[in-house]
Amino acid sequence: MKISRKKFEELVSVYLDNEATPGEKRLLSKCVLRDREMARIFHRECKIHAAACKIYGRLPRLAPLRGIPDPLVPPEKYLDPSAKAEWASVAMLSAAAIALFIYGMSAIFSNTWNGSEPAKREIPTPAAHPDIPKYFTGEIKIDAAPDGSAVGILAYRR
């Protein structure tokens, strides 16, 4: 059943004013389901009606139409199931990292650990090579290498 655009807009207006009869509601739902252009007009008019109700401080209420979801409620966005699994794995790994961090911090800062006291004994260091003072002049320079990094240069006697 094809109706004119003007007649359709009158149907939408009557529907938005909650004055539509059951026959007009059936006709409106058939038009919206069959014609994309009429569906676009219907949803645009519903958004305008909701905005006008907000301005005047009223709650927009629309009668249900057969086969058409409530035009004032935005449709749920589809989320890919694999994306849900990826986000779940990210959340679990983050929780594990936080748990390990807290465990490590508690081990470092706990006073019950036996190693919290400073060392009381001397740790022997390996003796330096005996010929180093004979050849090393003690002069140290920092220069730039060909690749731009810093290089430490130690001066030795021949």
PDB file of C-alpha atoms in Angstrom:
ATOM      1  CA  MET A   1       0.000   0.000   0.000  1.00  0.00           C
ATOM      2  CA  LYS A   2       1.525   3.267  -1.148  1.00  0.00           C
ATOM      3  CA  ILE A   3       0.525   6.541   0.493  1.00  0.00           C
ATOM      4  CA  SER A   4       1.650  10.076  -0.286  1.00  0.00           C
ATOM      5  CA  ARG A   5       4.404  11.737   1.673  1.00  0.00           C
ATOM      6  CA  LYS A   6       1.987  14.362   2.999  1.00  0.00           C
ATOM      7  CA  LYS A   7      -0.394  11.661   4.271  1.00  0.00           C
ATOM      8  CA  PHE A   8       2.550   9.820   5.866  1.00  0.00           C
ATOM      9  CA  GLU A   9       3.731  12.981   7.648  1.00  0.00           C
ATOM     10  CA  GLU A  10       0.185  13.493   8.967  1.00  0.00           C
ATOM     11  CA  LEU A  11       0.213   9.898  10.274  1.00  0.00           C
ATOM     12  CA  VAL A  12       3.544  10.517  12.012  1.00  0.00           C
ATOM     13  CA  SER A  13       2.235  13.752  13.535  1.00  0.00           C
ATOM     14  CA  VAL A  14      -0.888  12.031  14.859  1.00  0.00           C
ATOM     15  CA  TYR A  15       1.277   9.196  16.223  1.00  0.00           C
ATOM     16  CA  LEU A  16       3.648  11.600  18.005  1.00  0.00           C
ATOM     17  CA  ASP A  17       0.663  13.370  19.601  1.00  0.00           C
ATOM     18  CA  ASN A  18      -0.570   9.967  20.912  1.00  0.00           C
ATOM     19  CA  GLU A  19      -3.855  10.381  19.036  1.00  0.00           C
ATOM     20  CA  ALA A  20      -3.411   7.563  16.490  1.00  0.00           C
ATOM     21  CA  THR A  21      -6.064   4.876  16.181  1.00  0.00           C
ATOM     22  CA  PRO A  22      -5.033   1.203  15.966  1.00  0.00           C
ATOM     23  CA  GLY A  23      -5.646   1.266  12.198  1.00  0.00           C
ATOM     24  CA  GLU A  24      -3.403   4.317  11.768  1.00  0.00           C
ATOM     25  CA  LYS A  25      -0.688   2.648  13.865  1.00  0.00           C
ATOM     26  CA  ARG A  26      -0.849  -0.480  11.665  1.00  0.00           C
ATOM     27  CA  LEU A  27      -0.634   1.644   8.512  1.00  0.00           C
ATOM     28  CA  LEU A  28       2.274   3.638   9.942  1.00  0.00           C
ATOM     29  CA  SER A  29       4.212   0.506  10.913  1.00  0.00           C
ATOM     30  CA  LYS A  30       3.654  -1.040   7.455  1.00  0.00           C
ATOM     31  CA  CYS A  31       4.907   2.129   5.750  1.00  0.00           C
ATOM     32  CA  VAL A  32       7.993   2.347   7.978  1.00  0.00           C
ATOM     33  CA  LEU A  33       8.847  -1.329   7.481  1.00  0.00           C
ATOM     34  CA  ARG A  34       8.424  -1.258   3.681  1.00  0.00           C
ATOM     35  CA  ASP A  35       9.931   2.080   2.641  1.00  0.00           C
ATOM     36  CA  ARG A  36      13.401   3.274   3.688  1.00  0.00           C
ATOM     37  CA  GLU A  37      12.653   6.911   2.960  1.00  0.00           C
ATOM     38  CA  MET A  38       9.557   6.818   5.167  1.00  0.00           C
ATOM     39  CA  ALA A  39      11.539   5.046   7.902  1.00  0.00           C
ATOM     40  CA  ARG A  40      14.169   7.808   7.728  1.00  0.00           C
ATOM     41  CA  ILE A  41      11.463  10.497   7.979  1.00  0.00           C
ATOM     42  CA  PHE A  42       9.795   8.648  10.874  1.00  0.00           C
ATOM     43  CA  HIS A  43      13.022   8.373  12.903  1.00  0.00           C
ATOM     44  CA  ARG A  44      13.954  11.997  12.192  1.00  0.00           C
ATOM     45  CA  GLU A  45      10.534  13.203  13.382  1.00  0.00           C
ATOM     46  CA  CYS A  46      10.806  11.041  16.516  1.00  0.00           C
ATOM     47  CA  LYS A  47      14.187  12.603  17.352  1.00  0.00           C
ATOM     48  CA  ILE A  48      12.750  16.084  16.859  1.00  0.00           C
ATOM     49  CA  HIS A  49       9.797  15.171  19.091  1.00  0.00           C
ATOM     50  CA  ALA A  50      12.145  13.869  21.820  1.00  0.00           C
ATOM     51  CA  ALA A  51      14.236  17.061  21.657  1.00  0.00           C
ATOM     52  CA  ALA A  52      11.117  19.241  21.914  1.00  0.00           C
ATOM     53  CA  CYS A  53       9.932  17.247  24.928  1.00  0.00           C
ATOM     54  CA  LYS A  54      13.330  17.748  26.585  1.00  0.00           C
ATOM     55  CA  ILE A  55      13.120  21.494  26.024  1.00  0.00           C
ATOM     56  CA  TYR A  56       9.721  21.650  27.730  1.00  0.00           C
ATOM     57  CA  GLY A  57      10.753  19.271  30.524  1.00  0.00           C
ATOM     58  CA  ARG A  58       8.442  16.404  29.564  1.00  0.00           C
ATOM     59  CA  LEU A  59       9.259  12.758  29.092  1.00  0.00           C
ATOM     60  CA  PRO A  60       8.694  11.655  25.502  1.00  0.00           C
ATOM     61  CA  ARG A  61       6.297   8.708  25.399  1.00  0.00           C
ATOM     62  CA  LEU A  62       5.425   6.895  22.213  1.00  0.00           C
ATOM     63  CA  ALA A  63       2.961   4.068  21.728  1.00  0.00           C
ATOM     64  CA  PRO A  64       4.544   0.801  20.584  1.00  0.00           C
ATOM     65  CA  LEU A  65       4.323  -0.052  16.899  1.00  0.00           C
ATOM     66  CA  ARG A  66       4.242  -3.652  15.673  1.00  0.00           C
ATOM     67  CA  GLY A  67       7.606  -4.750  14.271  1.00  0.00           C
ATOM     68  CA  ILE A  68       9.383  -1.449  15.006  1.00  0.00           C
ATOM     69  CA  PRO A  69      11.694  -1.033  18.008  1.00  0.00           C
ATOM     70  CA  ASP A  70      11.223   2.041  20.184  1.00  0.00           C
ATOM     71  CA  PRO A  71      12.673   4.894  18.107  1.00  0.00           C
ATOM     72  CA  LEU A  72      13.708   6.836  21.226  1.00  0.00           C
ATOM     73  CA  VAL A  73      16.032   4.075  22.439  1.00  0.00           C
ATOM     74  CA  PRO A  74      19.281   3.919  20.464  1.00  0.00           C
ATOM     75  CA  PRO A  75      20.058   0.453  19.081  1.00  0.00           C
ATOM     76  CA  GLU A  76      22.719  -1.606  20.815  1.00  0.00           C
ATOM     77  CA  LYS A  77      26.058  -1.480  19.104  1.00  0.00           C
ATOM     78  CA  TYR A  78      27.308  -4.812  17.860  1.00  0.00           C
ATOM     79  CA  LEU A  79      30.593  -5.887  19.401  1.00  0.00           C
ATOM     80  CA  ASP A  80      32.520  -8.627  17.655  1.00  0.00           C
ATOM     81  CA  PRO A  81      32.854 -11.736  19.887  1.00  0.00           C
ATOM     82  CA  SER A  82      36.578 -11.947  19.151  1.00  0.00           C
ATOM     83  CA  ALA A  83      36.955  -8.357  20.363  1.00  0.00           C
ATOM     84  CA  LYS A  84      35.231  -9.345  23.618  1.00  0.00           C
ATOM     85  CA  ALA A  85      37.726 -12.180  24.053  1.00  0.00           C
ATOM     86  CA  GLU A  86      40.638  -9.851  23.354  1.00  0.00           C
ATOM     87  CA  TRP A  87      39.436  -7.327  25.935  1.00  0.00           C
ATOM     88  CA  ALA A  88      38.905 -10.119  28.461  1.00  0.00           C
ATOM     89  CA  SER A  89      42.469 -11.359  27.937  1.00  0.00           C
ATOM     90  CA  VAL A  90      43.824  -7.808  28.290  1.00  0.00           C
ATOM     91  CA  ALA A  91      41.899  -7.421  31.550  1.00  0.00           C
ATOM     92  CA  MET A  92      43.210 -10.734  32.918  1.00  0.00           C
ATOM     93  CA  LEU A  93      46.813  -9.951  31.986  1.00  0.00           C
ATOM     94  CA  SER A  94      46.515  -6.508  33.558  1.00  0.00           C
ATOM     95  CA  ALA A  95      45.135  -8.020  36.759  1.00  0.00           C
ATOM     96  CA  ALA A  96      47.992 -10.547  36.849  1.00  0.00           C
ATOM     97  CA  ALA A  97      50.580  -7.801  36.318  1.00  0.00           C
ATOM     98  CA  ILE A  98      49.087  -5.712  39.119  1.00  0.00           C
ATOM     99  CA  ALA A  99      49.043  -8.732  41.454  1.00  0.00           C
ATOM    100  CA  LEU A 100      52.705  -9.494  40.723  1.00  0.00           C
ATOM    101  CA  PHE A 101      53.648  -5.845  41.216  1.00  0.00           C
ATOM    102  CA  ILE A 102      51.894  -5.711  44.602  1.00  0.00           C
ATOM    103  CA  TYR A 103      53.494  -9.020  45.647  1.00  0.00           C
ATOM    104  CA  GLY A 104      56.935  -7.738  44.665  1.00  0.00           C
ATOM    105  CA  MET A 105      56.457  -4.438  46.465  1.00  0.00           C
ATOM    106  CA  SER A 106      55.308  -6.217  49.621  1.00  0.00           C
ATOM    107  CA  ALA A 107      58.414  -8.439  49.512  1.00  0.00           C
ATOM    108  CA  ILE A 108      60.695  -5.426  49.112  1.00  0.00           C
ATOM    109  CA  PHE A 109      59.144  -3.287  51.829  1.00  0.00           C
ATOM    110  CA  SER A 110      58.277  -5.932  54.420  1.00  0.00           C
ATOM    111  CA  ASN A 111      60.313  -5.808  57.645  1.00  0.00           C
ATOM    112  CA  THR A 112      60.092  -9.536  58.301  1.00  0.00           C
ATOM    113  CA  TRP A 113      62.572 -10.393  55.585  1.00  0.00           C
ATOM    114  CA  ASN A 114      65.973 -11.454  56.972  1.00  0.00           C
ATOM    115  CA  GLY A 115      67.867  -9.550  54.312  1.00  0.00           C
ATOM    116  CA  SER A 116      66.479  -6.175  55.380  1.00  0.00           C
ATOM    117  CA  GLU A 117      69.460  -5.556  57.699  1.00  0.00           C
ATOM    118  CA  PRO A 118      72.530  -4.007  56.063  1.00  0.00           C
ATOM    119  CA  ALA A 119      75.458  -6.363  55.488  1.00  0.00           C
ATOM    120  CA  LYS A 120      77.790  -6.541  58.481  1.00  0.00           C
ATOM    121  CA  ARG A 121      80.691  -8.297  56.816  1.00  0.00           C
ATOM    122  CA  GLU A 122      83.109  -7.043  54.216  1.00  0.00           C
ATOM    123  CA  ILE A 123      82.803  -8.522  50.772  1.00  0.00           C
ATOM    124  CA  PRO A 124      86.231  -9.027  49.211  1.00  0.00           C
ATOM    125  CA  THR A 125      86.736  -7.296  45.890  1.00  0.00           C
ATOM    126  CA  PRO A 126      89.029  -8.785  43.304  1.00  0.00           C
ATOM    127  CA  ALA A 127      92.477  -7.197  43.246  1.00  0.00           C
ATOM    128  CA  ALA A 128      93.213  -4.906  40.325  1.00  0.00           C
ATOM    129  CA  HIS A 129      95.790  -5.953  37.763  1.00  0.00           C
ATOM    130  CA  PRO A 130      99.232  -4.976  39.110  1.00  0.00           C
ATOM    131  CA  ASP A 131     100.410  -3.416  35.814  1.00  0.00           C
ATOM    132  CA  ILE A 132      97.562  -0.874  35.478  1.00  0.00           C
ATOM    133  CA  PRO A 133      99.343   1.998  37.325  1.00  0.00           C
ATOM    134  CA  LYS A 134     102.441   1.428  35.200  1.00  0.00           C
ATOM    135  CA  TYR A 135     100.671   2.133  31.866  1.00  0.00           C
ATOM    136  CA  PHE A 136      97.509   4.130  32.670  1.00  0.00           C
ATOM    137  CA  THR A 137      98.068   7.889  32.863  1.00  0.00           C
ATOM    138  CA  GLY A 138      94.799   8.572  34.698  1.00  0.00           C
ATOM    139  CA  GLU A 139      93.522  10.809  31.918  1.00  0.00           C
ATOM    140  CA  ILE A 140      89.917  10.123  30.839  1.00  0.00           C
ATOM    141  CA  LYS A 141      88.143  11.946  27.997  1.00  0.00           C
ATOM    142  CA  ILE A 142      84.654  11.614  26.621  1.00  0.00           C
ATOM    143  CA  ASP A 143      84.351  12.063  22.873  1.00  0.00           C
ATOM    144  CA  ALA A 144      81.795  11.381  20.152  1.00  0.00           C
ATOM    145  CA  ALA A 145      81.924   8.190  18.112  1.00  0.00           C
ATOM    146  CA  PRO A 146      81.246   8.208  14.338  1.00  0.00           C
ATOM    147  CA  ASP A 147      77.665   7.041  14.954  1.00  0.00           C
ATOM    148  CA  GLY A 148      77.003   9.939  17.343  1.00  0.00           C
ATOM    149  CA  SER A 149      77.171   8.011  20.616  1.00  0.00           C
ATOM    150  CA  ALA A 150      79.474   8.972  23.487  1.00  0.00           C
ATOM    151  CA  VAL A 151      82.781   7.152  23.906  1.00  0.00           C
ATOM    152  CA  GLY A 152      85.049   7.115  26.931  1.00  0.00           C
ATOM    153  CA  ILE A 153      88.762   7.360  26.068  1.00  0.00           C
ATOM    154  CA  LEU A 154      91.411   6.238  28.537  1.00  0.00           C
ATOM    155  CA  ALA A 155      94.965   7.462  27.950  1.00  0.00           C
ATOM    156  CA  TYR A 156      97.803   4.911  28.281  1.00  0.00           C
ATOM    157  CA  ARG A 157     101.597   5.270  28.144  1.00  0.00           C
ATOM    158  CA  ARG A 158     103.564   3.361  25.570  1.00  0.00           C
TER     159      ARG A 158
END
